[in-house]
């Protein structure tokens, strides 16, 4: 297929070529893979500045997405690639193959740099989903930092750079510029830009920004960062968010409130405990959905309100397809049981075959887990309605999942995202928290937003 880049894509391609360190904050569906590959092609075969490239990506994206992009576009046909996933032996063979681009999943970075025994002789590294390197204590971050000085060019790609606040940016930008802009040490970054917020004696649980710190951070990183929103540059379908409230009865509410107040819930087949706030939040989220894991590993049913709501939505859809996002395994089991009872043709979208079935319209309901379906999957051909059966705290996974149907190529003029919420529960708090996180991230995006002119310049 012939590549006809939009103006913003030309701008991003040139930015990568002109900046040895580049952070490209692209909204989902804006063609970050084709942009990056075009820049690699030019750097490799026009200016001869690059000879060997490593792309680090989520597993499914590493296996399928980047190679599919190379195969898709005519101008990239000369690029030779090798996909280093699978067993250690399979990865070794792939990394020793003759190629221009080597693609590996992020979980194997430690193996590559510390155990493979191969020289790290890549002169360009691309990190797809830079946000997955936001933890400066993680093994993958430390492993990549060890070899970072060997790399001449590095590109970080993400649509969600600070899903949990600007503290995330420290590790991401240290990986890019080795600490030049935001500092080499997390302690100094915290001291410069944050103050303690929630504390228990000397223990600090969270931090908040100093006044004006966000603007100072944006200024520090602006020279290597461009940001673009799809709605600014693409004809995107309208996005409609709605909430479908369900209500527990008195007995169900009593169990929920007992868990919340006492952090212990006695049930007929076992006892569920919540040892800390994070665990309690998980327990309450499960209860809002309708079932909860007990301490013995069993599942206790609390209510079927959300299943009834999903059934109503399927009926109202009248044959129109629905994507349904779930989080807990017991939710999936309960959803599947209800769909079987209804005689609905459904599929769990976790294989290439099931994704094809969805996109060609063979499934009435597609079941997706945000952690595995959030990145890199094109699901817009199969439908335009997404239902959140259960809410999640991660803004990054939430936005990435919404972007599966809401993206360029969606034929429907409107994408509807339905949130099934249990009234008076943690569901409502999660919705508010996601909105608050989005506001922080939106300020970052806006601060470094690229002003694309007709000629692609500044």
Coordinates of C-alpha atoms in Angstrom, one line a residue, residues 27-450:
X27 CA -2.7 9.8 20.7
X28 CA -3.8 6.2 20.0
X29 CA -4.5 5.5 16.4
X30 CA -2.3 8.2 14.9
X31 CA 0.1 5.9 13.2
X32 CA 3.1 6.0 15.5
X33 CA 4.5 2.7 14.1
X34 CA 4.5 3.9 10.4
X35 CA 5.9 7.3 11.5
X36 CA 8.8 5.7 13.3
X37 CA 9.5 3.1 10.6
X38 CA 9.6 5.8 7.9
X39 CA 12.1 7.8 10.0
X40 CA 14.2 4.6 10.5
X41 CA 14.1 3.9 6.7
X42 CA 15.4 7.4 6.0
X43 CA 18.0 7.3 8.7
X44 CA 19.2 3.9 7.5
X45 CA 19.2 4.2 3.7
X46 CA 19.2 7.9 3.0
X47 CA 21.5 9.6 5.5
X48 CA 23.2 6.3 6.6
X49 CA 23.1 7.5 10.3
X50 CA 21.7 4.2 11.6
X51 CA 22.6 0.6 10.8
X52 CA 21.0 -1.6 13.5
X53 CA 17.7 -0.9 15.3
X54 CA 16.1 -2.5 18.4
X55 CA 12.4 -2.0 19.0
X56 CA 11.1 -2.8 22.5
X57 CA 7.3 -3.4 22.7
X58 CA 4.5 -5.1 24.6
X59 CA 4.5 -8.9 23.7
X60 CA 1.5 -8.9 21.4
X61 CA 2.7 -5.7 19.7
X62 CA 6.2 -7.2 19.3
X63 CA 4.8 -10.4 17.7
X64 CA 2.4 -8.8 15.3
X65 CA 2.0 -5.0 15.0
X66 CA 5.5 -3.8 13.9
X67 CA 6.0 -6.6 11.3
X68 CA 2.5 -6.0 10.0
X69 CA 3.3 -2.3 9.5
X70 CA 6.5 -3.1 7.6
X71 CA 4.6 -5.5 5.4
X72 CA 1.8 -3.1 4.8
X73 CA 3.6 -0.1 3.3
X74 CA 5.3 -0.2 0.0
X75 CA 8.1 2.3 1.0
X76 CA 9.2 0.0 3.8
X77 CA 9.5 -3.2 1.8
X78 CA 13.3 -2.9 1.9
X79 CA 13.5 -3.2 5.7
X80 CA 14.5 -6.6 7.0
X81 CA 13.2 -7.4 10.4
X82 CA 13.6 -10.2 13.0
X83 CA 11.1 -10.9 15.8
X84 CA 12.9 -12.1 19.0
X85 CA 10.1 -13.6 21.1
X86 CA 9.4 -17.1 22.4
X87 CA 12.0 -19.4 24.0
X88 CA 15.6 -18.4 24.7
X89 CA 16.7 -20.5 21.7
X90 CA 14.2 -18.9 19.4
X91 CA 15.2 -15.4 20.6
X92 CA 18.9 -16.2 20.1
X93 CA 18.2 -17.3 16.5
X94 CA 16.2 -14.2 15.8
X95 CA 18.8 -11.9 17.2
X96 CA 21.6 -13.5 15.2
X97 CA 19.6 -13.3 12.0
X98 CA 20.6 -10.8 9.3
X99 CA 18.2 -7.9 9.7
X100 CA 17.9 -4.1 9.9
X101 CA 15.4 -4.1 12.8
X102 CA 15.2 -6.5 15.7
X103 CA 11.9 -6.5 17.7
X104 CA 11.8 -7.8 21.3
X105 CA 9.2 -7.8 24.0
X106 CA 9.9 -5.6 27.0
X107 CA 9.9 -8.6 29.5
X108 CA 13.1 -9.9 27.8
X109 CA 15.2 -6.8 28.1
X110 CA 17.0 -8.1 31.2
X111 CA 17.7 -11.3 29.4
X112 CA 19.0 -9.5 26.4
X113 CA 21.4 -7.2 28.2
X114 CA 22.5 -9.5 31.1
X115 CA 22.1 -13.2 30.0
X116 CA 22.1 -13.5 26.2
X117 CA 25.9 -13.0 25.9
X118 CA 25.3 -11.0 22.7
X119 CA 26.9 -7.5 22.3
X120 CA 24.5 -4.6 22.6
X121 CA 25.5 -3.0 19.4
X122 CA 22.2 -1.3 18.4
X123 CA 22.8 2.3 17.4
X124 CA 19.1 3.2 17.6
X125 CA 16.5 2.0 20.2
X126 CA 12.7 2.5 19.9
X127 CA 10.6 2.1 23.1
X128 CA 7.0 1.4 22.2
X129 CA 4.9 2.4 25.2
X130 CA 7.5 4.4 27.0
X131 CA 5.1 4.6 30.0
X132 CA 5.8 0.9 30.7
X133 CA 9.3 2.1 31.9
X134 CA 8.0 4.6 34.4
X135 CA 9.2 2.5 37.4
X136 CA 12.8 3.5 38.1
X137 CA 13.2 0.4 40.4
X138 CA 12.0 -2.1 37.8
X139 CA 14.4 -4.7 36.4
X140 CA 13.6 -3.7 32.8
X141 CA 14.4 -0.1 33.6
X142 CA 17.7 -0.9 35.3
X143 CA 18.7 -3.3 32.5
X144 CA 18.1 -0.8 29.8
X145 CA 19.9 2.0 31.7
X146 CA 23.1 -0.1 31.8
X147 CA 23.3 -0.1 28.0
X148 CA 21.8 3.3 27.3
X149 CA 25.2 5.0 26.9
X150 CA 25.9 2.8 23.9
X151 CA 22.9 4.0 22.0
X152 CA 23.3 7.0 19.7
X153 CA 19.6 7.5 19.0
X154 CA 16.5 6.7 21.1
X155 CA 12.8 7.2 20.5
X156 CA 10.1 6.9 23.2
X157 CA 6.5 6.4 22.0
X158 CA 3.4 6.6 24.1
X159 CA 0.0 8.2 24.3
X160 CA -0.1 8.1 28.1
X161 CA 3.2 9.5 29.5
X162 CA 1.9 10.3 33.0
X163 CA -1.1 8.2 33.7
X164 CA -0.5 8.4 37.5
X165 CA 0.9 11.9 37.6
X166 CA 4.1 13.7 36.7
X167 CA 6.2 11.5 39.0
X168 CA 6.1 9.0 36.2
X169 CA 8.1 11.2 34.0
X170 CA 11.4 10.8 36.0
X171 CA 12.2 7.3 34.9
X172 CA 10.8 7.7 31.3
X173 CA 13.0 10.8 30.6
X174 CA 16.0 9.5 32.4
X175 CA 15.9 6.5 30.1
X176 CA 15.8 8.9 27.1
X177 CA 18.4 11.5 28.2
X178 CA 20.2 9.8 31.0
X179 CA 19.1 12.4 33.5
X180 CA 20.0 15.6 31.7
X181 CA 16.6 17.3 32.0
X182 CA 14.9 16.0 35.1
X183 CA 17.9 14.8 37.0
X184 CA 19.8 11.6 37.7
X185 CA 18.2 10.8 41.1
X186 CA 14.5 10.3 42.0
X187 CA 15.2 11.9 45.4
X188 CA 16.4 15.1 43.8
X189 CA 13.5 15.1 41.3
X190 CA 11.0 14.8 44.2
X191 CA 12.8 17.5 46.2
X192 CA 12.8 19.9 43.2
X193 CA 9.2 19.5 42.0
X194 CA 7.1 17.9 44.8
X195 CA 6.2 18.1 48.5
X196 CA 5.0 15.2 50.7
X197 CA 1.2 14.9 50.7
X198 CA -0.2 11.9 52.6
X199 CA 2.1 10.8 55.4
X200 CA 2.1 8.5 58.5
X201 CA 4.9 9.8 60.7
X202 CA 8.1 9.8 58.6
X203 CA 6.5 7.5 56.0
X204 CA 5.4 9.4 52.8
X205 CA 2.6 7.7 50.9
X206 CA 2.1 10.3 48.2
X207 CA 3.5 13.6 46.9
X208 CA 1.9 16.6 45.4
X209 CA 3.4 19.1 42.9
X210 CA 5.0 22.3 44.2
X211 CA 3.2 25.5 42.8
X212 CA 4.3 26.0 39.2
X213 CA 6.3 22.8 39.2
X214 CA 4.3 21.4 36.3
X215 CA 5.3 24.3 34.1
X216 CA 9.0 24.0 35.0
X217 CA 8.9 20.2 34.2
X218 CA 7.3 20.9 30.8
X219 CA 9.8 23.5 30.0
X220 CA 12.7 21.2 30.8
X221 CA 11.5 18.4 28.5
X222 CA 10.0 20.5 25.7
X223 CA 13.1 20.5 23.4
X224 CA 12.9 16.7 22.9
X225 CA 9.2 16.2 23.1
X226 CA 6.3 16.6 20.8
X227 CA 2.7 15.9 21.6
X228 CA -0.3 15.5 19.3
X229 CA -3.9 14.7 19.8
X230 CA -5.8 12.7 17.2
X231 CA -8.8 15.1 17.5
X232 CA -6.5 17.9 16.3
X233 CA -5.3 16.2 13.2
X234 CA -7.7 13.4 12.2
X235 CA -11.3 13.2 11.4
X236 CA -12.2 11.1 14.4
X237 CA -15.6 9.7 15.2
X238 CA -17.6 11.4 17.9
X239 CA -16.9 9.8 21.4
X240 CA -19.9 9.5 23.6
X241 CA -19.5 8.4 27.3
X242 CA -22.4 7.3 29.3
X243 CA -23.1 5.7 32.7
X244 CA -25.5 2.9 33.3
X245 CA -26.3 2.8 37.0
X246 CA -27.3 -0.4 38.8
X247 CA -28.5 -0.6 42.4
X248 CA -27.9 -3.2 45.1
X249 CA -30.7 -4.2 47.4
X250 CA -30.6 -3.8 51.2
X251 CA -28.9 -7.1 51.9
X252 CA -26.3 -6.6 49.2
X253 CA -25.6 -3.1 50.4
X254 CA -25.2 -4.3 54.0
X255 CA -22.5 -6.8 52.9
X256 CA -20.7 -4.1 50.9
X257 CA -20.8 -1.6 53.8
X258 CA -19.7 -4.2 56.2
X259 CA -16.6 -4.9 54.1
X260 CA -15.9 -1.2 53.8
X261 CA -16.2 -0.4 57.5
X262 CA -14.8 -3.6 59.1
X263 CA -12.5 -4.7 56.3
X264 CA -13.8 -8.2 57.0
X265 CA -16.8 -9.9 55.4
X266 CA -18.1 -13.2 56.7
X267 CA -19.7 -15.3 54.0
X268 CA -21.3 -18.7 54.2
X269 CA -18.4 -20.5 52.5
X270 CA -15.5 -18.5 53.9
X271 CA -14.1 -15.2 55.1
X272 CA -12.8 -12.4 52.9
X273 CA -10.3 -10.0 54.5
X274 CA -8.8 -6.8 53.3
X275 CA -5.4 -6.2 55.0
X276 CA -4.8 -2.8 53.5
X277 CA -6.4 -0.1 51.5
X278 CA -5.3 -1.4 48.1
X279 CA -6.6 -4.9 48.9
X280 CA -9.9 -3.4 50.2
X281 CA -10.3 -1.4 47.1
X282 CA -9.9 -4.6 45.0
X283 CA -12.4 -6.4 47.2
X284 CA -14.9 -3.5 47.0
X285 CA -14.5 -3.3 43.2
X286 CA -15.2 -7.0 42.9
X287 CA -18.3 -6.7 45.1
X288 CA -19.5 -3.8 43.0
X289 CA -19.2 -6.1 40.0
X290 CA -21.2 -8.8 41.7
X291 CA -18.7 -11.5 43.0
X292 CA -15.7 -11.6 45.3
X293 CA -12.8 -14.0 45.9
X294 CA -12.8 -15.6 49.4
X295 CA -9.7 -16.3 51.4
X296 CA -10.0 -20.0 50.5
X297 CA -9.8 -19.3 46.8
X298 CA -13.5 -19.7 46.1
X299 CA -15.9 -17.1 44.7
X300 CA -18.9 -15.7 46.6
X301 CA -21.7 -14.3 44.5
X302 CA -23.1 -11.0 45.9
X303 CA -25.5 -9.8 43.1
X304 CA -26.2 -10.1 39.4
X305 CA -27.1 -6.5 38.8
X306 CA -24.4 -5.8 36.2
X307 CA -25.1 -9.1 34.4
X308 CA -28.7 -8.0 34.1
X309 CA -27.6 -4.6 32.8
X310 CA -25.3 -6.2 30.2
X311 CA -28.2 -8.4 29.1
X312 CA -30.4 -5.3 28.7
X313 CA -27.7 -3.7 26.6
X314 CA -27.4 -6.7 24.4
X315 CA -31.1 -6.7 23.8
X316 CA -31.2 -3.0 23.2
X317 CA -28.3 -3.4 20.7
X318 CA -30.6 -5.5 18.6
X319 CA -27.8 -7.3 16.8
X320 CA -25.3 -4.5 16.9
X321 CA -21.9 -5.8 18.2
X322 CA -20.6 -5.0 21.7
X323 CA -17.1 -5.0 23.0
X324 CA -17.2 -5.9 26.7
X325 CA -14.2 -5.1 29.0
X326 CA -13.7 -7.2 32.1
X327 CA -11.0 -7.4 34.8
X328 CA -11.5 -10.3 37.1
X329 CA -11.6 -14.0 36.0
X330 CA -14.8 -14.6 38.0
X331 CA -16.4 -11.7 36.1
X332 CA -15.4 -13.4 32.8
X333 CA -16.9 -16.7 34.0
X334 CA -20.1 -15.1 35.0
X335 CA -20.4 -13.1 31.8
X336 CA -19.8 -16.2 29.7
X337 CA -22.4 -18.2 31.6
X338 CA -25.0 -15.5 31.0
X339 CA -24.1 -15.2 27.3
X340 CA -24.4 -19.0 27.0
X341 CA -27.9 -18.8 28.6
X342 CA -28.9 -16.1 26.1
X343 CA -27.5 -18.0 23.1
X344 CA -25.2 -15.1 22.2
X345 CA -22.4 -15.7 19.8
X346 CA -19.3 -14.4 21.6
X347 CA -15.6 -14.7 21.7
X348 CA -12.7 -13.9 24.0
X349 CA -10.4 -11.6 22.0
X350 CA -7.1 -13.1 22.9
X351 CA -6.0 -14.9 19.7
X352 CA -5.3 -13.8 16.2
X353 CA -8.3 -15.9 15.0
X354 CA -10.7 -14.4 17.5
X355 CA -9.7 -10.9 16.6
X356 CA -10.2 -11.7 12.9
X357 CA -13.7 -13.1 13.8
X358 CA -14.5 -9.9 15.6
X359 CA -13.3 -7.6 12.9
X360 CA -15.3 -9.4 10.1
X361 CA -18.5 -9.4 12.2
X362 CA -18.8 -13.1 13.2
X363 CA -19.2 -12.2 16.9
X364 CA -22.0 -10.4 18.6
X365 CA -20.0 -9.8 21.7
X366 CA -16.2 -9.5 22.0
X367 CA -14.7 -10.0 25.5
X368 CA -11.5 -8.1 26.2
X369 CA -9.2 -7.8 29.1
X370 CA -7.6 -4.3 29.3
X371 CA -4.1 -5.7 30.2
X372 CA -3.9 -7.8 27.1
X373 CA -6.1 -6.0 24.7
X374 CA -5.1 -2.4 25.5
X375 CA -2.0 -2.0 23.3
X376 CA -1.7 -2.4 19.6
X377 CA -4.9 -4.1 18.6
X378 CA -7.1 -2.8 15.9
X379 CA -10.7 -3.6 16.7
X380 CA -12.5 -0.7 15.1
X381 CA -13.8 -2.8 12.2
X382 CA -15.9 -5.0 14.4
X383 CA -18.0 -2.5 16.2
X384 CA -18.3 0.9 17.8
X385 CA -19.7 0.3 21.3
X386 CA -17.6 -0.5 24.3
X387 CA -19.1 -1.7 27.6
X388 CA -17.0 -1.5 30.8
X389 CA -18.4 -4.3 33.0
X390 CA -16.0 -3.4 35.8
X391 CA -14.0 -0.3 36.4
X392 CA -10.2 -0.2 36.6
X393 CA -7.8 2.3 38.3
X394 CA -5.3 2.5 35.5
X395 CA -5.8 5.5 33.2
X396 CA -3.3 4.1 30.7
X397 CA -5.1 0.8 30.3
X398 CA -8.5 2.5 30.3
X399 CA -7.5 5.0 27.5
X400 CA -5.7 2.3 25.5
X401 CA -8.8 0.0 25.6
X402 CA -11.2 2.8 24.6
X403 CA -8.8 3.5 21.7
X404 CA -9.4 0.1 20.2
X405 CA -12.8 1.1 18.7
X406 CA -12.2 4.9 18.8
X407 CA -9.6 5.4 16.2
X408 CA -8.9 6.4 12.6
X409 CA -10.6 3.8 10.4
X410 CA -13.7 3.5 12.5
X411 CA -16.6 3.6 10.0
X412 CA -19.2 4.5 12.5
X413 CA -19.6 8.2 13.0
X414 CA -20.0 7.7 16.7
X415 CA -18.3 5.5 19.3
X416 CA -20.2 4.8 22.5
X417 CA -18.5 3.9 25.7
X418 CA -20.9 2.6 28.3
X419 CA -19.8 2.2 32.0
X420 CA -21.9 -0.1 34.1
X421 CA -21.6 1.4 37.6
X422 CA -23.0 0.2 40.9
X423 CA -24.4 3.2 42.7
X424 CA -22.8 4.2 46.0
X425 CA -19.7 2.1 45.5
X426 CA -16.1 2.4 44.6
X427 CA -17.1 2.4 40.9
X428 CA -18.1 6.1 41.2
X429 CA -14.8 6.9 43.0
X430 CA -12.8 5.2 40.2
X431 CA -14.6 7.3 37.5
X432 CA -13.7 10.5 39.4
X433 CA -10.1 9.4 39.9
X434 CA -9.7 8.6 36.2
X435 CA -10.9 12.0 35.4
X436 CA -8.5 13.6 37.9
X437 CA -5.5 11.7 36.4
X438 CA -6.6 12.6 32.9
X439 CA -6.5 16.3 33.9
X440 CA -2.9 16.0 35.0
X441 CA -1.9 14.2 31.9
X442 CA -3.8 16.6 29.7
X443 CA -1.8 19.5 31.0
X444 CA 1.4 17.7 30.1
X445 CA 0.1 16.9 26.6
X446 CA -1.0 20.5 26.1
X447 CA 2.3 22.0 27.4
X448 CA 4.5 20.3 24.8
X449 CA 2.0 20.2 22.0
X450 CA 3.5 20.5 18.6

